[in-house]
Coordinates of N, CA and C in Angstrom, one line a residue:
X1 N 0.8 -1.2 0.0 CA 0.0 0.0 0.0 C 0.9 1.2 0.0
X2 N 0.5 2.7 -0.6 CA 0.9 3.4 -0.8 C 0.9 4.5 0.0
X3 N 1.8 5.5 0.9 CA 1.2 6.8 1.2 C 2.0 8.0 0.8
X4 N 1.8 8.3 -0.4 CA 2.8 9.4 -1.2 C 1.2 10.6 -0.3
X5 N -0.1 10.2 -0.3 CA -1.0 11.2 0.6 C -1.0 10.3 1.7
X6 N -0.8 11.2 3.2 CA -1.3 11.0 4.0 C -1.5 11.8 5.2
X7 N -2.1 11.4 6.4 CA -2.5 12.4 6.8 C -2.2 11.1 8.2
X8 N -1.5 12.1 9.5 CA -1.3 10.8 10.4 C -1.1 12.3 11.6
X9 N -2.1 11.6 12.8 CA -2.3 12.1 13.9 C -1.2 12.4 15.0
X10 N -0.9 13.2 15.0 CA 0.6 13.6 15.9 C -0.1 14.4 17.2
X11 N 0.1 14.0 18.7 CA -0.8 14.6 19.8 C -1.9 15.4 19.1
X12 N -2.0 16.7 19.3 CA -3.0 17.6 18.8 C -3.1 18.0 17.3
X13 N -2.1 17.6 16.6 CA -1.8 18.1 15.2 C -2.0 17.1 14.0
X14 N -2.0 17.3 12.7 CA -2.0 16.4 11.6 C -1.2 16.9 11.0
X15 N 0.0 15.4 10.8 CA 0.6 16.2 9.6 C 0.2 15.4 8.4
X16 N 0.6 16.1 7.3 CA -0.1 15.8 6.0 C 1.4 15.7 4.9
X17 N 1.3 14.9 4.0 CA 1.9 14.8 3.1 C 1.0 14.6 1.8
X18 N 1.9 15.6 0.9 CA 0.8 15.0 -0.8 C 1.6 15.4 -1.5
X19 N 1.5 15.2 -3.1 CA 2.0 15.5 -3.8 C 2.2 17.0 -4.4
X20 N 2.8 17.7 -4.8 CA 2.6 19.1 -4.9 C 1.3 19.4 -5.4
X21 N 0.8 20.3 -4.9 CA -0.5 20.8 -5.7 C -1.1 22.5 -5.4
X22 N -0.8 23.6 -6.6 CA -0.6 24.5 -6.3 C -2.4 24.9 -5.0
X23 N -3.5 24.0 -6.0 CA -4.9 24.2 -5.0 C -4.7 23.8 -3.8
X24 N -4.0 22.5 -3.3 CA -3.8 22.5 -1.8 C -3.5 23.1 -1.4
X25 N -2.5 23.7 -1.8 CA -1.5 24.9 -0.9 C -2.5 26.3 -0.9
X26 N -3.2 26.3 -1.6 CA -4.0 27.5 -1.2 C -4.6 27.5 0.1
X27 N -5.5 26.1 0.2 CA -6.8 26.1 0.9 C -5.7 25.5 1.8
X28 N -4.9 24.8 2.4 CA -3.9 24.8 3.2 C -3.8 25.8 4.2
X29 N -3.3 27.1 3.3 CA -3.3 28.3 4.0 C -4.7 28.7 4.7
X30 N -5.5 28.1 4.1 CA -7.0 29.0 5.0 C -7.7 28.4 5.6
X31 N -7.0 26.6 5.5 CA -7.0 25.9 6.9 C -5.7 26.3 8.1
X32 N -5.1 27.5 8.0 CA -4.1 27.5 8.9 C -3.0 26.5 8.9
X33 N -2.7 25.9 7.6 CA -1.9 25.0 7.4 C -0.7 25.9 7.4
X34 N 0.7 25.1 7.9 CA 1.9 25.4 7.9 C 2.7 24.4 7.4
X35 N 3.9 24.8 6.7 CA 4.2 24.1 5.9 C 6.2 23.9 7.1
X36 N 6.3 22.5 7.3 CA 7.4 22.7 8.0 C 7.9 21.5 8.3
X37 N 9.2 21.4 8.0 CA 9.9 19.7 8.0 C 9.3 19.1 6.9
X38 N 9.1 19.7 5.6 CA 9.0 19.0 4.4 C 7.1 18.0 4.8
X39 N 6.2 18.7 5.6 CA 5.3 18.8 5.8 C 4.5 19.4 6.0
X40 N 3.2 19.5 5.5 CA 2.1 20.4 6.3 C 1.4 20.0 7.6
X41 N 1.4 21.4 8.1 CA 1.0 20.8 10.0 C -0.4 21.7 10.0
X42 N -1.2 20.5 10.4 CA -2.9 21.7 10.6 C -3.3 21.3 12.0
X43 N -3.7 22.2 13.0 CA -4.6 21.1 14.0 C -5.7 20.6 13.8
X44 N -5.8 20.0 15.0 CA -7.0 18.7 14.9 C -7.9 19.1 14.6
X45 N -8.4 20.3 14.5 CA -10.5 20.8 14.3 C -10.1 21.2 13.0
X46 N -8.9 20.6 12.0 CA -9.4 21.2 10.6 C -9.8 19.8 9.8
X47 N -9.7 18.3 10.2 CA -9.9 17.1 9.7 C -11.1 17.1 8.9
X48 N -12.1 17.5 9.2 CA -13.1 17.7 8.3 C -12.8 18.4 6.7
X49 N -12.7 19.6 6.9 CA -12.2 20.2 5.5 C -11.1 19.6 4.8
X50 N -9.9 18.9 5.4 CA -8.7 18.6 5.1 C -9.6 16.9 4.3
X51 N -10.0 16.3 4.9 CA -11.0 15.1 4.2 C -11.6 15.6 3.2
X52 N -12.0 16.4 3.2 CA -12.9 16.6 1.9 C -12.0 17.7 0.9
X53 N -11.2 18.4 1.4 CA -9.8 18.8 0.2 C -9.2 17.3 -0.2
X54 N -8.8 16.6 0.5 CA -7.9 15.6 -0.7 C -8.8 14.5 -1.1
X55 N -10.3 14.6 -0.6 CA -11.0 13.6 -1.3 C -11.6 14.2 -2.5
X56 N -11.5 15.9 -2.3 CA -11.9 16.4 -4.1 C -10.3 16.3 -5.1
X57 N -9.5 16.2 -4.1 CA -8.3 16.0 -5.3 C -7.9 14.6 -6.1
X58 N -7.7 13.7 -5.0 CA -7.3 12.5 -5.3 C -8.3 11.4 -4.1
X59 N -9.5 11.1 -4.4 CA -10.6 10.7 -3.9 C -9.8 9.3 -2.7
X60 N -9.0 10.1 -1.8 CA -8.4 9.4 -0.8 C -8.3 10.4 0.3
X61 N -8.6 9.9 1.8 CA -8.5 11.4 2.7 C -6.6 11.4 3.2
X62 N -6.2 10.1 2.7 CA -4.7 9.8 3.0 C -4.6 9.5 4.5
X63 N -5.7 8.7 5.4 CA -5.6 8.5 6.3 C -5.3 7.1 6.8
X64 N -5.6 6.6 5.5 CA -5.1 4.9 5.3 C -4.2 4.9 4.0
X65 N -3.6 3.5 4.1 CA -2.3 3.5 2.9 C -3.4 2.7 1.7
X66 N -3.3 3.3 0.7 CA -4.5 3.0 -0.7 C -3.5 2.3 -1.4
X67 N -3.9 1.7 -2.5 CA -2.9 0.9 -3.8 C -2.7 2.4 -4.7
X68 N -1.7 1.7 -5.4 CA -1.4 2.8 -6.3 C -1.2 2.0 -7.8
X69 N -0.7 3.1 -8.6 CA -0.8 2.5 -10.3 C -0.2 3.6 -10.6
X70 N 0.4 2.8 -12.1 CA 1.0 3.9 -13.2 C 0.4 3.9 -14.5
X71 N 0.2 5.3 -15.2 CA -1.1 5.8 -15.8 C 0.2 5.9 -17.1
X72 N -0.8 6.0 -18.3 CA 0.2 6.1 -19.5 C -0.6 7.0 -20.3
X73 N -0.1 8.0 -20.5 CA -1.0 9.5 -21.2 C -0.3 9.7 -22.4
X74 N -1.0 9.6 -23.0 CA -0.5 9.3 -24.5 C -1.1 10.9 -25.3
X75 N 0.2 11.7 -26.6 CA 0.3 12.7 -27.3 C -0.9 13.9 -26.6
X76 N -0.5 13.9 -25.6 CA -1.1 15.5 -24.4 C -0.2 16.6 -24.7
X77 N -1.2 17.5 -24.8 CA -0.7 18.5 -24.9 C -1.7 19.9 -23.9
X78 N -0.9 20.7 -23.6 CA -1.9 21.8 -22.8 C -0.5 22.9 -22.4
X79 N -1.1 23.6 -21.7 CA -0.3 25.0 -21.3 C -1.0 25.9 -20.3
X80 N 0.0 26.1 -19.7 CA -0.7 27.2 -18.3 C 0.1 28.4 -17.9
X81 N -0.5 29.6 -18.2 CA 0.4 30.7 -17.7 C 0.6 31.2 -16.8
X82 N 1.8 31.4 -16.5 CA 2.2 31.8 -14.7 C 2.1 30.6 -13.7
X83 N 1.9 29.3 -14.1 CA 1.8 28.4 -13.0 C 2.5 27.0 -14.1
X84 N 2.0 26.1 -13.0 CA 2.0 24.2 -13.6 C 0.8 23.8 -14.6
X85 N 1.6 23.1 -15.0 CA 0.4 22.0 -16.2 C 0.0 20.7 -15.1
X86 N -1.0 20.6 -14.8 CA -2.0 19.5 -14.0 C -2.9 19.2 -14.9
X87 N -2.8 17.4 -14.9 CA -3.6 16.9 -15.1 C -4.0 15.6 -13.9
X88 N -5.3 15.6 -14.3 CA -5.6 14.9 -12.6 C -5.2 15.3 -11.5
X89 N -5.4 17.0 -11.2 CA -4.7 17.2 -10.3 C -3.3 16.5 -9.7
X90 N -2.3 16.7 -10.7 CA -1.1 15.9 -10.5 C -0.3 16.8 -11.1
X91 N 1.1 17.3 -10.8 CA 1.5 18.8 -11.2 C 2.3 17.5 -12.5
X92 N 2.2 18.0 -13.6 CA 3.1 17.3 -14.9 C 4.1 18.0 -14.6
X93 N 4.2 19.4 -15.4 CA 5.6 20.0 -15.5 C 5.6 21.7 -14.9
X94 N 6.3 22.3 -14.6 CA 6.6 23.8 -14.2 C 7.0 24.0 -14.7
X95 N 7.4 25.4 -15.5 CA 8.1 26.2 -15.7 C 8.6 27.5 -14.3
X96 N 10.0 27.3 -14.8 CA 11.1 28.1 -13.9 C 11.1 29.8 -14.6
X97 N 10.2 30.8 -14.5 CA 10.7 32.0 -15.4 C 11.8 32.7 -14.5
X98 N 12.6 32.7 -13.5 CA 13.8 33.3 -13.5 C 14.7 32.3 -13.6
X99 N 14.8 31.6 -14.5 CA 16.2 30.8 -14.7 C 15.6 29.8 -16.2
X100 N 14.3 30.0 -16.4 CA 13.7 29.5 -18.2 C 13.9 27.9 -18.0
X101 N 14.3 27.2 -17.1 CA 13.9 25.6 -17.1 C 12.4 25.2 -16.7
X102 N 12.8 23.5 -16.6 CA 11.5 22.9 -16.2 C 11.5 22.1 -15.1
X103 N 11.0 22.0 -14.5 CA 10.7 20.8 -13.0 C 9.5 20.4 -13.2
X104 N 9.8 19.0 -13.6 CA 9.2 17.8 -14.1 C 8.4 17.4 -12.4
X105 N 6.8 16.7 -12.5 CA 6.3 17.1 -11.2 C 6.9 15.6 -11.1
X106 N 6.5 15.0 -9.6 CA 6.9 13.7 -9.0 C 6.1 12.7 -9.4
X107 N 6.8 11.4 -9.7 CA 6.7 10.1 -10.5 C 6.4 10.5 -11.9
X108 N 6.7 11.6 -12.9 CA 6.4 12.0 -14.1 C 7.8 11.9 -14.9
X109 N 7.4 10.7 -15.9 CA 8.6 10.4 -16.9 C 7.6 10.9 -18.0
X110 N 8.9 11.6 -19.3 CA 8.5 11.9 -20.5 C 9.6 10.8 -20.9
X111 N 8.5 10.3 -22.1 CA 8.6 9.4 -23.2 C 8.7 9.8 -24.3
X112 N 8.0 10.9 -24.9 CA 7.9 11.0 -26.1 C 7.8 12.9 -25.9
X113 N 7.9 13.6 -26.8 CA 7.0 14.8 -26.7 C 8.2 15.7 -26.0
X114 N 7.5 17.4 -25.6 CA 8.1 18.0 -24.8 C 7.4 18.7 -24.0
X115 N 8.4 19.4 -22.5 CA 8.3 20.0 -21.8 C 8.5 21.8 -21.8
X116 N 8.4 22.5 -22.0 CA 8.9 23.4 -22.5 C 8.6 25.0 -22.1
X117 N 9.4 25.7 -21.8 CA 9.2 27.2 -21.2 C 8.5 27.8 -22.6
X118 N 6.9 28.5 -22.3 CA 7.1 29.9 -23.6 C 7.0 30.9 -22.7
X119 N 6.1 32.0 -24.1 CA 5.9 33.1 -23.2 C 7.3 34.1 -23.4
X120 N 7.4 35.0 -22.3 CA 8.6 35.8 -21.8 C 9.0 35.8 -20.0
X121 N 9.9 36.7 -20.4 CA 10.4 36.5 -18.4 C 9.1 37.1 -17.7
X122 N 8.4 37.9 -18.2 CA 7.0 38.6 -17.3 C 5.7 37.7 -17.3
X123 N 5.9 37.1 -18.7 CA 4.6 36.4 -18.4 C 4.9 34.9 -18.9
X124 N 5.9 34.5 -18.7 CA 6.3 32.9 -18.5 C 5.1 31.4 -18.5
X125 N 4.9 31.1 -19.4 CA 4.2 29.7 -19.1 C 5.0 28.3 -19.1
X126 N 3.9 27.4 -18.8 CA 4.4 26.0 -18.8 C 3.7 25.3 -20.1
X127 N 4.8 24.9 -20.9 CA 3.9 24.2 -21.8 C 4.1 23.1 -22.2
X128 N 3.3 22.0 -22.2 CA 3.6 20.6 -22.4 C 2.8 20.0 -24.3
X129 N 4.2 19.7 -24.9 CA 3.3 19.4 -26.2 C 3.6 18.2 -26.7
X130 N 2.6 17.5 -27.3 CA 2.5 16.2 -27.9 C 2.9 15.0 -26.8
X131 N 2.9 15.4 -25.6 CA 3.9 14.5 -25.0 C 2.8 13.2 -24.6
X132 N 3.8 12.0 -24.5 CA 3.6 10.6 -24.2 C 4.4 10.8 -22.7
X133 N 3.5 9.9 -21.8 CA 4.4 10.0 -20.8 C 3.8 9.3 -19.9
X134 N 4.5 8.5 -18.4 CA 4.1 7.8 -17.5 C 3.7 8.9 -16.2
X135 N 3.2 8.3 -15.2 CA 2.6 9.2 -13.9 C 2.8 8.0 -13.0
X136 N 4.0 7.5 -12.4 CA 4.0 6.5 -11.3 C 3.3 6.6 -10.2
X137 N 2.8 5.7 -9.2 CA 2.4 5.8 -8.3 C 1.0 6.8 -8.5
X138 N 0.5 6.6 -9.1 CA -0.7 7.5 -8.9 C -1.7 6.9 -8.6
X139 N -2.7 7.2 -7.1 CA -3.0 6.6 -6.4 C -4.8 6.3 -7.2
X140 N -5.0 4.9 -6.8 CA -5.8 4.4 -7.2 C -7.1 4.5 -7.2
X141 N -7.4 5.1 -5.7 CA -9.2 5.6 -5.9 C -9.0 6.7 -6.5
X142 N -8.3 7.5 -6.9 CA -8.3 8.5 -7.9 C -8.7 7.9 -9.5
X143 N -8.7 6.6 -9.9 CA -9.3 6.4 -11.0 C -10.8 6.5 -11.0
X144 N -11.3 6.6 -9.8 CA -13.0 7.1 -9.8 C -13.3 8.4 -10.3
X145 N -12.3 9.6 -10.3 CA -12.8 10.8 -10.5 C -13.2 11.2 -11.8
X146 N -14.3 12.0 -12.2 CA -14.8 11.9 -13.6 C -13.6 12.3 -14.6
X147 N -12.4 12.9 -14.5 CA -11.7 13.3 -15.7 C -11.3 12.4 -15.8
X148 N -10.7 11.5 -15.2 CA -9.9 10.5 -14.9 C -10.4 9.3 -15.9
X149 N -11.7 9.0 -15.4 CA -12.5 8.3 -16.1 C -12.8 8.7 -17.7
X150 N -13.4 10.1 -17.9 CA -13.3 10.7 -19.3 C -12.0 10.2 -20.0
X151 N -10.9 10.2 -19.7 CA -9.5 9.8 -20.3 C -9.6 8.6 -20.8
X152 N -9.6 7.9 -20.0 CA -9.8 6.3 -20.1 C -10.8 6.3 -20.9
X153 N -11.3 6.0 -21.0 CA -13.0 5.8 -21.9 C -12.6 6.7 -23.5
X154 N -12.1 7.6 -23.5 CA -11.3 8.2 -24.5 C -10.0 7.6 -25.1
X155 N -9.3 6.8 -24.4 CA -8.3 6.0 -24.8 C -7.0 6.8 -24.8
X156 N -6.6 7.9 -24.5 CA -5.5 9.2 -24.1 C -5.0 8.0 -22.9
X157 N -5.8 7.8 -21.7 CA -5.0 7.7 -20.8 C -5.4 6.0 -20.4
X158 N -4.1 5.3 -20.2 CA -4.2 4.2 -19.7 C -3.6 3.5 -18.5
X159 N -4.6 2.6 -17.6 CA -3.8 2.3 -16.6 C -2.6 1.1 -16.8
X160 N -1.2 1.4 -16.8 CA -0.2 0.3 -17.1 C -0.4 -1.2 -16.0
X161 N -0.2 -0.5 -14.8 CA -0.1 -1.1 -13.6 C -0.7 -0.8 -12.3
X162 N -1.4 -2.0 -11.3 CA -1.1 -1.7 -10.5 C -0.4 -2.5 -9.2
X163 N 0.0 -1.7 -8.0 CA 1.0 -2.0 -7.4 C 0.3 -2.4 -5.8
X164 N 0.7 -3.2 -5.5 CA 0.6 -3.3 -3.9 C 2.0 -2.9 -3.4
X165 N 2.2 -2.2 -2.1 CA 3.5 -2.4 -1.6 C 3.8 -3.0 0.0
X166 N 4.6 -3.5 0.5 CA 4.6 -3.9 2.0 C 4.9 -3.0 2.7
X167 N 5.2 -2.8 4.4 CA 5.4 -2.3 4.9 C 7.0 -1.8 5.0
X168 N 7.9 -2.4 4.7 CA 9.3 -2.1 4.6 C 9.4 -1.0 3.1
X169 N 8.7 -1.0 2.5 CA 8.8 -0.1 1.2 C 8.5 -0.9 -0.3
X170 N 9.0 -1.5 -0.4 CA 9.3 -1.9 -1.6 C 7.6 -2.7 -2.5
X171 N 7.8 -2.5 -3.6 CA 6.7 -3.5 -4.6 C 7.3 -4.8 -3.9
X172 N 5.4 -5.6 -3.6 CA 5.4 -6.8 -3.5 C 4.6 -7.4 -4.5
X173 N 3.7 -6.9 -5.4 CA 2.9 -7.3 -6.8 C 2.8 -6.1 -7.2
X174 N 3.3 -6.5 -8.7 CA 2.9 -5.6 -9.8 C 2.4 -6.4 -10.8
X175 N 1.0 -5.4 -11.2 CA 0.0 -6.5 -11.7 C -0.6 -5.6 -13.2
X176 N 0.0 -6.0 -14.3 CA -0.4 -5.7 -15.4 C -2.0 -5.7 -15.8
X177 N -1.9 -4.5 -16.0 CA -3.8 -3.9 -16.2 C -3.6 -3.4 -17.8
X178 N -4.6 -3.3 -18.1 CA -5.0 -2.5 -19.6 C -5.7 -1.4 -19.4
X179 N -7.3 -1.7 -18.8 CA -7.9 -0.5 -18.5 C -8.4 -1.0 -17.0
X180 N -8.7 0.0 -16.4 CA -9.2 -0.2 -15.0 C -9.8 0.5 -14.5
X181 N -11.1 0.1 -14.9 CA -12.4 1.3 -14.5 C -13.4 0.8 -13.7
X182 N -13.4 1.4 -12.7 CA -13.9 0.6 -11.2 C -15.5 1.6 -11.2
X183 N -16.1 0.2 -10.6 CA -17.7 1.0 -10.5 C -17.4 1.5 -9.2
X184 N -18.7 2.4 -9.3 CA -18.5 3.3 -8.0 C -19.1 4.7 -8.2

């Protein structure tokens, strides 16, 4: 089982881990979220809203360890100005406008295609074109959410694998899928 999200009770406090996401980090802040030791720290009377923030993102509250899978997004393309390219709420790629590179989001391999700064230094975008590419670990009840599902059913996006893991870390089954579209 996976917890790239989770959320785990420390005396009075939760800390949270997720994947970058510029909307969490919003509503983070206006849960009083603080971001510290490479975690977000909320207290305990914000578990309600924090449930239902990562259950609108990735339909897990990260309070238990979920399965995870790797998704295969085939000739995507999109662009976003002044921020990241997300899809599935999952940051793909950033653009850097004081230094013109890119930071590739977490478990995101490009296969085909590119990642690419336009724009200018004031108004800098992220632009992702034609690209083929993997999304590791991307957590599993997130194949419930409607975009998610629109992809799939569209044939863009496919699930490669999915993974159990043990408690020491490591894959203990990796289990070849084609599509995997769960009722619900």
């Amino acid at each position: 089982m996976y917890t790239k999200i989770s959320v785990q009770k420390i005396n009075d406090k939760l800390k949270v881990y997720t994947p970058y996401n510029e909307h969490f980090v919003s509503k983070a802040h206006l849960l009083r979220g603080r971001w510290q030791d490479k975690a977000w720290w909320f207290d305990e009377a914000a578990i309600v809203p924090l449930r239902e923030l990562l259950i609108s993102l990735w339909n897990t509250t990260g309070e238990s360890p979920y399965e995870a899978c790797d998704l295969l997004i085939k000739n995507y393309s999109d662009s976003a100005r002044l921020k990241p390219v997300y899809l599935f709420n999952w940051m793909i790629a950033k653009a850097n406008s004081a230094i013109g590179n890119i930071l590739v989001g977490s478990g995101v391999y490009l296969m085909d295609g590119t990642f690419e700064v336009g724009g200018d230094f004031n108004n800098w975008e992220t632009v992702v074109k034609n690209a083929t590419f993997e999304i590791r670990e991307f957590p599993v009840p997130a194949l419930k959410l409607p975009d998610v599902r629109r992809a799939i059913a569209e044939g863009w996006c496919e699930v490669l694998t999915t993974r159990t893991r043990k408690e020491g870390g490591e894959d203990i089954e990796v289990h070849p899928t084609r599509i995997l579209l769960m009722e619900g």
